Coordinates of C-alpha atoms and ligand atoms in Angstrom, one line a residue:
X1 CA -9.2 20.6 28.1
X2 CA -12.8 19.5 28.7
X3 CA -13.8 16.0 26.9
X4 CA -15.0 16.8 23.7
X5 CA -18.3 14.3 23.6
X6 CA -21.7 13.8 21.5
X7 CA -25.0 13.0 22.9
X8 CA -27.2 10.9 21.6
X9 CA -30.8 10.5 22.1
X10 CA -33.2 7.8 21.2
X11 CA -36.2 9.8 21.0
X12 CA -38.6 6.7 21.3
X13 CA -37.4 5.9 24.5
X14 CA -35.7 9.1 25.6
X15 CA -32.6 7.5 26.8
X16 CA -29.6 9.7 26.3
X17 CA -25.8 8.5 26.0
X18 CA -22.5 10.6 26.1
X19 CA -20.1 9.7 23.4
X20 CA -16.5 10.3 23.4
X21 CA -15.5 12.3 20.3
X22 CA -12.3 11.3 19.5
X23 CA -9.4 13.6 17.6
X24 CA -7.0 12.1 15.1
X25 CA -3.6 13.8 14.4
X26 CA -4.9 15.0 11.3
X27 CA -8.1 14.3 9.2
X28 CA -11.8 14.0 10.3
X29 CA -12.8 13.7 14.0
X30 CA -15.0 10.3 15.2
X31 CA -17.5 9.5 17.5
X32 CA -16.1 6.3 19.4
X33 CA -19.2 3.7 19.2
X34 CA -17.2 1.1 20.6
X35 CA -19.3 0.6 23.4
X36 CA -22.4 1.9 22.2
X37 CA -24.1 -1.8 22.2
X38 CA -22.8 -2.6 25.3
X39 CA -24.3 0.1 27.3
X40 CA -27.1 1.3 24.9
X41 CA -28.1 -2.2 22.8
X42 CA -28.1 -0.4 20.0
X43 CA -26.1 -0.9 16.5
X44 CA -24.5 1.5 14.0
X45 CA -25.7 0.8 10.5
X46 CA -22.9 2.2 7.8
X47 CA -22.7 -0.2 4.4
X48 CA -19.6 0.1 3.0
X49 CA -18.4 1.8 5.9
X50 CA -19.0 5.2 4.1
X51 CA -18.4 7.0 7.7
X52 CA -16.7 4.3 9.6
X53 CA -13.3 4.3 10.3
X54 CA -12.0 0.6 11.5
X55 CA -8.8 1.4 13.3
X56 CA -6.1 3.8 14.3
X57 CA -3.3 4.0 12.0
X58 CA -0.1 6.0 11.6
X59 CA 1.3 4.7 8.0
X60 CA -0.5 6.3 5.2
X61 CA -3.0 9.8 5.6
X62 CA -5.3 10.8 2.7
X63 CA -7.5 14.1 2.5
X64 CA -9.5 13.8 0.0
X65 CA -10.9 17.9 -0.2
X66 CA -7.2 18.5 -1.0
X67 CA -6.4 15.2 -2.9
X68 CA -3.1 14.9 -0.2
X69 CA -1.6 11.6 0.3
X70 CA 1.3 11.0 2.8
X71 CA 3.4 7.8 3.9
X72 CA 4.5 8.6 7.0
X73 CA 3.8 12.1 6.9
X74 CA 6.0 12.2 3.3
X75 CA 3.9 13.6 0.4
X76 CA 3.5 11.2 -2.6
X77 CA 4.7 14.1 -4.9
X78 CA 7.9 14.5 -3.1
X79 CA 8.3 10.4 -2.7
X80 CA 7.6 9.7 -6.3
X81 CA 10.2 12.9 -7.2
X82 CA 12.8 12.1 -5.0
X83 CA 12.3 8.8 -3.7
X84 CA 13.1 5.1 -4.3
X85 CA 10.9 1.7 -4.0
X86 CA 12.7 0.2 -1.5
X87 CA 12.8 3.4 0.4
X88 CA 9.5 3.9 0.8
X89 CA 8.9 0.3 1.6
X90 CA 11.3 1.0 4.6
X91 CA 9.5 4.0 5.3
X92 CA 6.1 2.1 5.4
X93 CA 7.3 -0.7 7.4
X94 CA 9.7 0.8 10.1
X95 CA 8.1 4.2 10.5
X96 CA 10.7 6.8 8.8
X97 CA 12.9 6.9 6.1
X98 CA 16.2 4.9 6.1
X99 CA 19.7 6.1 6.4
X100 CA 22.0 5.0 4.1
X101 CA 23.2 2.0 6.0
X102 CA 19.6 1.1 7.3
X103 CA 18.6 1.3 3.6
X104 CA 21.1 -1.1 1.9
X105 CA 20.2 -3.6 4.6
X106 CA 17.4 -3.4 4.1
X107 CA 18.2 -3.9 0.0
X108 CA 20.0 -6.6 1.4
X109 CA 17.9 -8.8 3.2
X110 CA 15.1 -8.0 0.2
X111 CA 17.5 -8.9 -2.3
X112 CA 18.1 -12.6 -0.8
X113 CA 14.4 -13.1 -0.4
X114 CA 13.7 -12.9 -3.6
X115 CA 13.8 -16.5 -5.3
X116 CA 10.9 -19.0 -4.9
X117 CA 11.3 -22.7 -3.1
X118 CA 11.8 -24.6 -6.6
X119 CA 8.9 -27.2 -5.3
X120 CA 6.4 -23.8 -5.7
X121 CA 6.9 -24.0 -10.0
X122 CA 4.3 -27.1 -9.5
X123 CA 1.4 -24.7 -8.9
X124 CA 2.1 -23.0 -11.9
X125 CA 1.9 -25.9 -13.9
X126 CA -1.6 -26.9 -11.9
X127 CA -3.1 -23.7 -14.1
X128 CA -4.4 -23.6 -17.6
X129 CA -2.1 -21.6 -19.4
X130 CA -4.7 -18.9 -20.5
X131 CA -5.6 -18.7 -16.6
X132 CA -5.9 -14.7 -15.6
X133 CA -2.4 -13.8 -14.0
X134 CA -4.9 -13.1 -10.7
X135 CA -6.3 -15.9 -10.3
X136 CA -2.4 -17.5 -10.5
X137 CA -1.3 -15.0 -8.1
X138 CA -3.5 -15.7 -5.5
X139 CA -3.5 -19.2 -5.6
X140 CA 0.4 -19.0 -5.3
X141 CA 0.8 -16.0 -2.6
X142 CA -1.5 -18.7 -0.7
X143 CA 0.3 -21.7 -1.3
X144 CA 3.1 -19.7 0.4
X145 CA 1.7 -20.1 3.6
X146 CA 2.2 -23.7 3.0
X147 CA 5.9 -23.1 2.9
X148 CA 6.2 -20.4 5.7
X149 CA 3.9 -22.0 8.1
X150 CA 5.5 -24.3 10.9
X151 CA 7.7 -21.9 12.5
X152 CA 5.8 -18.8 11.7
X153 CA 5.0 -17.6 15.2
X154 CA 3.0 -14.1 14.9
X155 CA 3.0 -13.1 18.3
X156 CA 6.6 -12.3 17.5
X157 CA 7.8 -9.0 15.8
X158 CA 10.8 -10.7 14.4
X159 CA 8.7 -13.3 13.1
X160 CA 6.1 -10.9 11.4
X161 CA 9.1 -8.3 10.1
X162 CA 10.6 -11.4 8.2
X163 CA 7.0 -12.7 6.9
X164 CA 6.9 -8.8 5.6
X165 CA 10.5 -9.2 3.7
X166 CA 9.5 -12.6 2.5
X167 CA 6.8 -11.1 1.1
X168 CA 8.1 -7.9 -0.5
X169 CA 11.1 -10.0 -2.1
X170 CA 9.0 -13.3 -3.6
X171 CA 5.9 -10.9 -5.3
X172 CA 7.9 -9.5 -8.2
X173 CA 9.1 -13.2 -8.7
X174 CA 5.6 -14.4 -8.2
X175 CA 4.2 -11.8 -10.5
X176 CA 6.7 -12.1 -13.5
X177 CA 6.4 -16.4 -13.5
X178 CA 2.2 -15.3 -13.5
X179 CA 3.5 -13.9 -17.0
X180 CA 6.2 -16.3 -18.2
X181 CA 3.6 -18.9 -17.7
X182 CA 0.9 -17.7 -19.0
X183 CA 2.8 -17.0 -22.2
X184 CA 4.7 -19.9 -22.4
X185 CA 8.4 -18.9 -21.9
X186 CA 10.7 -20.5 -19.5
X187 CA 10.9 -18.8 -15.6
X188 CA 13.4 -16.6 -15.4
X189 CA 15.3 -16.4 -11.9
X190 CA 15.7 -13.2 -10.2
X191 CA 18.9 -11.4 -10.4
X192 CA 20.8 -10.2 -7.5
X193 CA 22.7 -7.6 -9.0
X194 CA 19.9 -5.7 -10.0
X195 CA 17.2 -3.3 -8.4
X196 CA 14.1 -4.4 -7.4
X197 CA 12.3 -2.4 -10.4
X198 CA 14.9 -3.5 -12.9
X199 CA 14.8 -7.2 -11.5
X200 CA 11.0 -7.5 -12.0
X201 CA 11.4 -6.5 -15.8
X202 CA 14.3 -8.9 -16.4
X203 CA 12.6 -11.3 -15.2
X204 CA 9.4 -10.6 -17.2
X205 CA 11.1 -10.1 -20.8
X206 CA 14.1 -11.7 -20.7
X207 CA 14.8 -15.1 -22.8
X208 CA 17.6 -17.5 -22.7
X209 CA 17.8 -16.5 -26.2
X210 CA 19.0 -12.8 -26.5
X211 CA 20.3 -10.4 -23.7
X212 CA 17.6 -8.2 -22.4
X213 CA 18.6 -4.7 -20.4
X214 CA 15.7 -2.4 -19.6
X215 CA 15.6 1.0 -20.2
X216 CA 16.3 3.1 -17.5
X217 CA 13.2 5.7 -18.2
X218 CA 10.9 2.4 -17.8
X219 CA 12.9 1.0 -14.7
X220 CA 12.2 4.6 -13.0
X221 CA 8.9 4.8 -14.8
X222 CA 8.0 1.3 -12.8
X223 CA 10.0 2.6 -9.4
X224 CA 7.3 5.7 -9.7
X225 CA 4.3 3.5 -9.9
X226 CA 5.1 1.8 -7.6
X227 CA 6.0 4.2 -5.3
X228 CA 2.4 5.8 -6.5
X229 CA 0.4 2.1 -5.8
X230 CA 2.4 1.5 -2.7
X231 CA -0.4 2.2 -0.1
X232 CA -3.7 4.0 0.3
X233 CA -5.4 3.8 3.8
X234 CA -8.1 1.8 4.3
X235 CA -8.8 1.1 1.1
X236 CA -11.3 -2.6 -0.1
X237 CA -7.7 -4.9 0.2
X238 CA -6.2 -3.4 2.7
X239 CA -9.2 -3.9 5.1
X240 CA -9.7 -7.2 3.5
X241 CA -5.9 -8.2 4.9
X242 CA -6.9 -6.4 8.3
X243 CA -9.9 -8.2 8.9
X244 CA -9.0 -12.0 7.6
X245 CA -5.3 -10.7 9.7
X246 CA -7.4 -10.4 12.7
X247 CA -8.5 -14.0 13.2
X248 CA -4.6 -14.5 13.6
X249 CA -4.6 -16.3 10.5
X250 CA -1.4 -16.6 8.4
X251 CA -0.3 -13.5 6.9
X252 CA 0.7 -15.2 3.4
X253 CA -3.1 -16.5 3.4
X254 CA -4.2 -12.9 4.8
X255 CA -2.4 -10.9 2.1
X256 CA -3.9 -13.8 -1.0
X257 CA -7.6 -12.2 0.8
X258 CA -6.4 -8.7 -0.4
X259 CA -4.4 -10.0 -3.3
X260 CA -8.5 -11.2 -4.4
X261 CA -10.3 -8.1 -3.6
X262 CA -7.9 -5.9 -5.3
X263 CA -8.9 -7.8 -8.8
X264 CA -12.7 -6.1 -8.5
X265 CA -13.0 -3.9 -11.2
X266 CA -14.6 -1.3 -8.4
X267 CA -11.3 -1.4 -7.4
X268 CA -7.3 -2.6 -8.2
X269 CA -9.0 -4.5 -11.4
X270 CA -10.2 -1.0 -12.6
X271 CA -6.9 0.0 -14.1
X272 CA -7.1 -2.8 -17.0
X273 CA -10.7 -2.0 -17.3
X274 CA -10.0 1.4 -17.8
X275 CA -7.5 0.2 -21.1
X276 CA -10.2 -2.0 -22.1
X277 CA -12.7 1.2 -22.1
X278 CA -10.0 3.3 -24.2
X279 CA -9.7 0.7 -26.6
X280 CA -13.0 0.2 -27.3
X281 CA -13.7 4.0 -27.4
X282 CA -10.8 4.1 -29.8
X283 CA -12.0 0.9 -32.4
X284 CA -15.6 2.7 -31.9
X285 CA -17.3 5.0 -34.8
X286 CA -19.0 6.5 -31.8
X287 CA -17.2 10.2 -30.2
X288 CA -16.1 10.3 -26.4
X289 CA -19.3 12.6 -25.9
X290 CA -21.5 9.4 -26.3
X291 CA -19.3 7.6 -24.1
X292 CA -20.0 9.9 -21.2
X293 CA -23.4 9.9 -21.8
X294 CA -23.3 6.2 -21.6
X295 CA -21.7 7.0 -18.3
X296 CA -24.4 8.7 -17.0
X297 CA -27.4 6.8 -18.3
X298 CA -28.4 4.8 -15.3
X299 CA -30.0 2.7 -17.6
X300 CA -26.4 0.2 -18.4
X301 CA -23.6 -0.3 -16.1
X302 CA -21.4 1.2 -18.5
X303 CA -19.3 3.7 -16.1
X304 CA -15.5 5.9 -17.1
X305 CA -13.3 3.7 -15.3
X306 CA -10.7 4.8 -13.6
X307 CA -12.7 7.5 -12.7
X308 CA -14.4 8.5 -9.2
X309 CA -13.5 7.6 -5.6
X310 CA -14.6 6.9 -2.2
X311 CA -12.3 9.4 -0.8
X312 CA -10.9 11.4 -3.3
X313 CA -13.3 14.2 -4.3
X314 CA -10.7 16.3 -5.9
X315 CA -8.4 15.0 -8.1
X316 CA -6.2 12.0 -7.5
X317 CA -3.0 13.2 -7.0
X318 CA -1.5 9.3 -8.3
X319 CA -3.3 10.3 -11.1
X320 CA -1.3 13.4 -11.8
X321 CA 2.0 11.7 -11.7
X322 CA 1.1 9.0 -13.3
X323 CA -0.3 11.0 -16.2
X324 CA 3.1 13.0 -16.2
X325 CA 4.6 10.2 -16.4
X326 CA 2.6 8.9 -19.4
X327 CA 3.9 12.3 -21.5
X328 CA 7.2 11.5 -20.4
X329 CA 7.2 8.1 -21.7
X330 CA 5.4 9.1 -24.9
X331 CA 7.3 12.3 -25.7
X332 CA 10.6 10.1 -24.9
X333 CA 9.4 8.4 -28.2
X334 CA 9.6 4.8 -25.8
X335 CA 5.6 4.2 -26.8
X336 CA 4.3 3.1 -29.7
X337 CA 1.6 5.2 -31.7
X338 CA -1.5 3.0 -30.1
X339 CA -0.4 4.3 -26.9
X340 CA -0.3 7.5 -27.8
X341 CA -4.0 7.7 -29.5
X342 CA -5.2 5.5 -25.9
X343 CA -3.6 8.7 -24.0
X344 CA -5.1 11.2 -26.3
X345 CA -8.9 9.4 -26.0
X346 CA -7.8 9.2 -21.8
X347 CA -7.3 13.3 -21.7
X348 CA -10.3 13.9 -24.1
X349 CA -12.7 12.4 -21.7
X350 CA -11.1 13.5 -18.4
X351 CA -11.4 17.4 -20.2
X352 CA -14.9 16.4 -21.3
X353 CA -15.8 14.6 -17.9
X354 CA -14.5 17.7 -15.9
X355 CA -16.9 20.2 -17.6
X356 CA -19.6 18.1 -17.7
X357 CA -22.0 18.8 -14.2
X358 CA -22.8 15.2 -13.6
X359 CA -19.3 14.2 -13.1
X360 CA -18.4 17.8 -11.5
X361 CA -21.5 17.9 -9.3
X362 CA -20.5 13.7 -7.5
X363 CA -16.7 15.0 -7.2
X364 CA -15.7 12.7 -10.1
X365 CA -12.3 13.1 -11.2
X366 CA -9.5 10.3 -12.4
X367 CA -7.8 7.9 -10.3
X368 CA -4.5 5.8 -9.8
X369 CA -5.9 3.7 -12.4
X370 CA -7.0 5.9 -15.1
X371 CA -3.3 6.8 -16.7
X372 CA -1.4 3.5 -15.6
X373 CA -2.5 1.2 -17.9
X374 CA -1.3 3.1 -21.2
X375 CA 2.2 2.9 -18.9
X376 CA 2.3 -0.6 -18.6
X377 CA 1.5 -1.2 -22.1
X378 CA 4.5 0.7 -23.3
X379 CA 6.6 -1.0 -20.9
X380 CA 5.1 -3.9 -22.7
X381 CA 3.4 -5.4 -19.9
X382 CA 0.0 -7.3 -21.2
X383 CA -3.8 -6.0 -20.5
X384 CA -3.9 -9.1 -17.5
X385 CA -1.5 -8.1 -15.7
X386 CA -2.1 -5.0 -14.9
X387 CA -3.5 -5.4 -11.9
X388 CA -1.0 -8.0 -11.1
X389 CA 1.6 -4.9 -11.4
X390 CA -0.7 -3.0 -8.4
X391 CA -0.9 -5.7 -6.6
X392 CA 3.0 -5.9 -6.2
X393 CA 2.6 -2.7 -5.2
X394 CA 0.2 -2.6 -2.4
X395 CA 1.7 -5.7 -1.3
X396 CA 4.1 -2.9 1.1
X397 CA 0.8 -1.1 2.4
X398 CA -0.9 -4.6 3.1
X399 CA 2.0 -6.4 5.3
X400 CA 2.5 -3.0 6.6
X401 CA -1.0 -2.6 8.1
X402 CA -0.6 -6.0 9.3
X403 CA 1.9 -5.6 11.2
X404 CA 0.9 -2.4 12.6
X405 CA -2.6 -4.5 13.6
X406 CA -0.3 -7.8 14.9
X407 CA 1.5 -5.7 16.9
X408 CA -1.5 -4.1 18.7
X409 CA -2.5 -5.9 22.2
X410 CA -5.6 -4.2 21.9
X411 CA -6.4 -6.2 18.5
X412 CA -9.3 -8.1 18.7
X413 CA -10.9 -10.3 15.9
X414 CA -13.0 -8.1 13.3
X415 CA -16.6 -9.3 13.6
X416 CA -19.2 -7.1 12.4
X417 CA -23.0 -7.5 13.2
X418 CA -26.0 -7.0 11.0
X419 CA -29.6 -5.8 10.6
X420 CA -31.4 -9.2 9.9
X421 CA -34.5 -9.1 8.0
X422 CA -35.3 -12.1 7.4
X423 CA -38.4 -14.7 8.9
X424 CA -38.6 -14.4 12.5
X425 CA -39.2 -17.6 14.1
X426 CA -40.9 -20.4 12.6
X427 CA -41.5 -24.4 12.9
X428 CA -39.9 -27.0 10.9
X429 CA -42.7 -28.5 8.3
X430 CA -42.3 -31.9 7.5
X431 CA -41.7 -32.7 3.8
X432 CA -45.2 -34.1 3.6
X433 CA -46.7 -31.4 4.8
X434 CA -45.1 -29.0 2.3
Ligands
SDX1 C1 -9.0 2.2 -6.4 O1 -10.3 3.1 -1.8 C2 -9.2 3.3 -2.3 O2 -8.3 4.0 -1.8 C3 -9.0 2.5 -3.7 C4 -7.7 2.9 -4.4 C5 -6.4 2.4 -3.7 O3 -5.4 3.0 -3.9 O4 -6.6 1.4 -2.9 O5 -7.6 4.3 -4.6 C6 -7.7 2.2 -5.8 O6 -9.8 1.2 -6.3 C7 -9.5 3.3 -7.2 C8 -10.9 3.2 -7.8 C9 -10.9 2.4 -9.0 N1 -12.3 2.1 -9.5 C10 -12.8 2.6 -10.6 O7 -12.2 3.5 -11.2 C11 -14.1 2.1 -11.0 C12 -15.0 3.3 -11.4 N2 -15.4 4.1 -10.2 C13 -16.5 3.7 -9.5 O8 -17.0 2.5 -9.6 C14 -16.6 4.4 -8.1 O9 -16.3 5.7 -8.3 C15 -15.8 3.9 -7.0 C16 -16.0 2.4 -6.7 C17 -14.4 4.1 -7.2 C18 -16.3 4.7 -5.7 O10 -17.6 4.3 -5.4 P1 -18.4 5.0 -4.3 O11 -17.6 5.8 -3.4 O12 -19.3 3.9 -3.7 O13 -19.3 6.0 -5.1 P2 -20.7 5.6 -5.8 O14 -20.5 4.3 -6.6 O15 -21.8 5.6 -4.8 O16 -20.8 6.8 -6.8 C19 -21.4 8.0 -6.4 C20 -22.2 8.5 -7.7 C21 -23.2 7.5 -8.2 O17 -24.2 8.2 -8.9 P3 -25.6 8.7 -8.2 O18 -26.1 7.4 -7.5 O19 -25.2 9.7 -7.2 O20 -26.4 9.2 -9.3 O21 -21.2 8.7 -8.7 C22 -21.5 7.9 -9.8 C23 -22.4 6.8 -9.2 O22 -23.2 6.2 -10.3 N3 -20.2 7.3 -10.3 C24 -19.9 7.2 -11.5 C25 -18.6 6.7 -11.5 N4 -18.2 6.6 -10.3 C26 -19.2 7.0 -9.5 N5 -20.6 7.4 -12.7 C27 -19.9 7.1 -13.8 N6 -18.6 6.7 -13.9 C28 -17.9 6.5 -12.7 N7 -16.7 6.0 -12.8

């Protein structure tokens, strides 16, 4: 089959330059620029990489006309149905979905991961105690690399699958101490003899005090989002942990980079924003029809969050299970009557937001983080930590893109240029001369 190539021109000086186009196995086609400076001197100029695409990848697809998302060529619906966690952790990781012998192994060697060095409680303590959960998080998914540094060589694959179990196992442990501490009640070690989902929950609520068994709609309720959370492309944090990953820097340090630019509001931080905006719309005298105006007066930065995306110009399909799961919860009379009236206000202003032309005109519909916070607060999970709960998540899709990078000899370090516009040249002036 003939090369299927572009042509540019550069009508100033007439020079012309073939450009290989080049043909994913599903998804939009790209123009390979790789070596467009090299032969041409000229840059490509895309801020926030609106129609750049950074790397090949065979984990996670997303087509955002259709609102699809696969792992692995697995639909989200179908995972979130039919799947588990750990499953789809496997299925990120290794490629395809375990057998039953590759998957409790794999249980396995998560399960004995999961406790912390004992010596890693200290950072804890370093915090204030009303320090954001993120901010705790970060600082102690770095201090990992502290502990896993010496012998972690990443030119080897068995080095950087076991840096990818260390991580899966210890953030749930991580995650719930983020909590104990910040509320005052004693760490609570992980338990072997439960799942991962339920594991994470006993650790969060229970007390030396009284016996503590989750409920099994909220252990599957959690196994769904994070089955839901679990990866997304190229999203803000995931390139973050490819590009710091490239420098060969530790992957513990490379996945606290993503661990921090999940936390933006724009992005991972936008699901406890989103609870913050239902609350206030629900302690306001004002109706959801002057919130969306407030929305669309360019005037504040007041926008709906957990609301429009970058790639999604449909509708969210995370969103769709996750709001399923919301009526679940609340019909299964496990909410209490706060959550309820935050859901209500939630489908008020999606219906209103949908008919409305600004938001149906810019493709606006709700994302992975519009529903989930009125999930974890029934599962009792504070405001803070919400994004704490995504970030356990996505920790899968972060070590997963890793590795797929690390074990790439074509990697090369990330390193982006620039259009400069500042002073051109000029001469030092000597103080006394200024
Ligand atoms: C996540 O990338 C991923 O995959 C992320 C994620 C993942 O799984 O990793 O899916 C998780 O981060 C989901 C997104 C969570 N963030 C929010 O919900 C915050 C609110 N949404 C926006 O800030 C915004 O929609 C973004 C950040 C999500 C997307 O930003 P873009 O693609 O840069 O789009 P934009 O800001 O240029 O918006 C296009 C237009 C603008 O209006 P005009 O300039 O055309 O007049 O839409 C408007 C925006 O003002 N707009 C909104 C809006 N989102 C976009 N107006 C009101 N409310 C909103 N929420």
């Amino acid at each position: 089959m003939a090369k299927n190539t572009a042509t540019l021109t550069d009508n100033e000086t007439g020079e012309s330059i073939e450009l290989n186009i080049l043909h994913p196995t599903q998804g939009p086609k790209a123009i390979d620029v790789s070596q467009l400076y090299k032969k041409t001197g000229l840059l490509t100029y895309d801020p926030g990489f609106m129609s750049t695409a950074s790397c090949w990848s065979d984990i996670t697809y997303l087509d955002g006309d259709q609102g699809l998302l696969e792992y692995r060529g697995y639909s989200i619906d179908q995972l979130a149905e039919k799947g588990s966690f750990m499953e789809t952790c496997y299925l990120l990781l290794n490629g395809e979905l375990p057998n039953k012998e590759e998957l409790d192994s794999f249980i396995n060697l998560v399960t004995y991961h999961t406790m912390l060095h004992e010596q890693m409680k200290r950072f804890y303590s370093g915090f204030r105690r009303d320090a954001h959960p993120m901010a705790t998080m970060v600082g102690v998914v770095g201090a990992l690399s502290a502990f896993y540094h010496e012998y972690m060589d990443i030119a080897d694959e068995k080095d950087r699958y076991d840096a990818a179990i260390l991580l899966i196992a210890k953030m749930p442990t991580i995650a719930a101490w983020s909590y104990r501490y910040a509320n005052g009640t004693p760490f609570v070690y992980p338990n072997n003899n439960l799942s991962y989902a339920e594991n994470f929950l006993h650790m969060m609520f229970s007390l030396p005090s009284e016996k503590y068994i989750a409920s099994p709609i909220m252990v599957r309720a959690l196994e769904v989002i994070l089955i839901t959370h679990a990866d997304h492309e190229q999203n803000a944090s995931t390139s973050t942990v490819r590009l710091a990953g490239s420098s060969e820097a530790n992957p513990f340090a490379a996945i606290a980079a993503g661990i921090a630019s999940l936390w933006g509001p724009a992005h991972g931080g936008a699901n406890e924003a989103a609870v913050k905006m239902l609350i206030e719309i629900s302690k306001s005298k004002e109706d959801v029809d002057y919130f969306i105006e407030k929305a669309k007066d360019k005037t504040n930065n007041f926008r709906l969050m957990g609301f429009g995306h970058r790639v999604y110009k449909s509708y969210d399909p995370r969103a769709k299970i996750i709001r399923d799961l919301c009526h679940q919860i609340i019909d299964g009379g496990l909410a209490k009557e706060e959550h309820k009236e935050l859901l209500d206000i939630a489908m008020t202003l999606e219906k209103v937001a949908l008919e409305d032309e600004y938001f149906v005109k810019r493709k606006l519909y709700p994302n992975v983080d519009f529903y989930s916070g009125i999930i974890f607060l029934s599962m009792g999970i504070p405001l803070n930590m919400f994004t704490v709960m995504f970030a356990m998540a996505r920790t899968i899709g972060w070590i997963s893109h890793w590795h797929e990078m690390m074990g790439d000899n074509k990697t090369r370090i990330s390193r982006p240029r620039q259009l400069y516009t500042g002073k051109s040249h000029r001469d030092y002036v000597p103080l006394a001369k200024r």
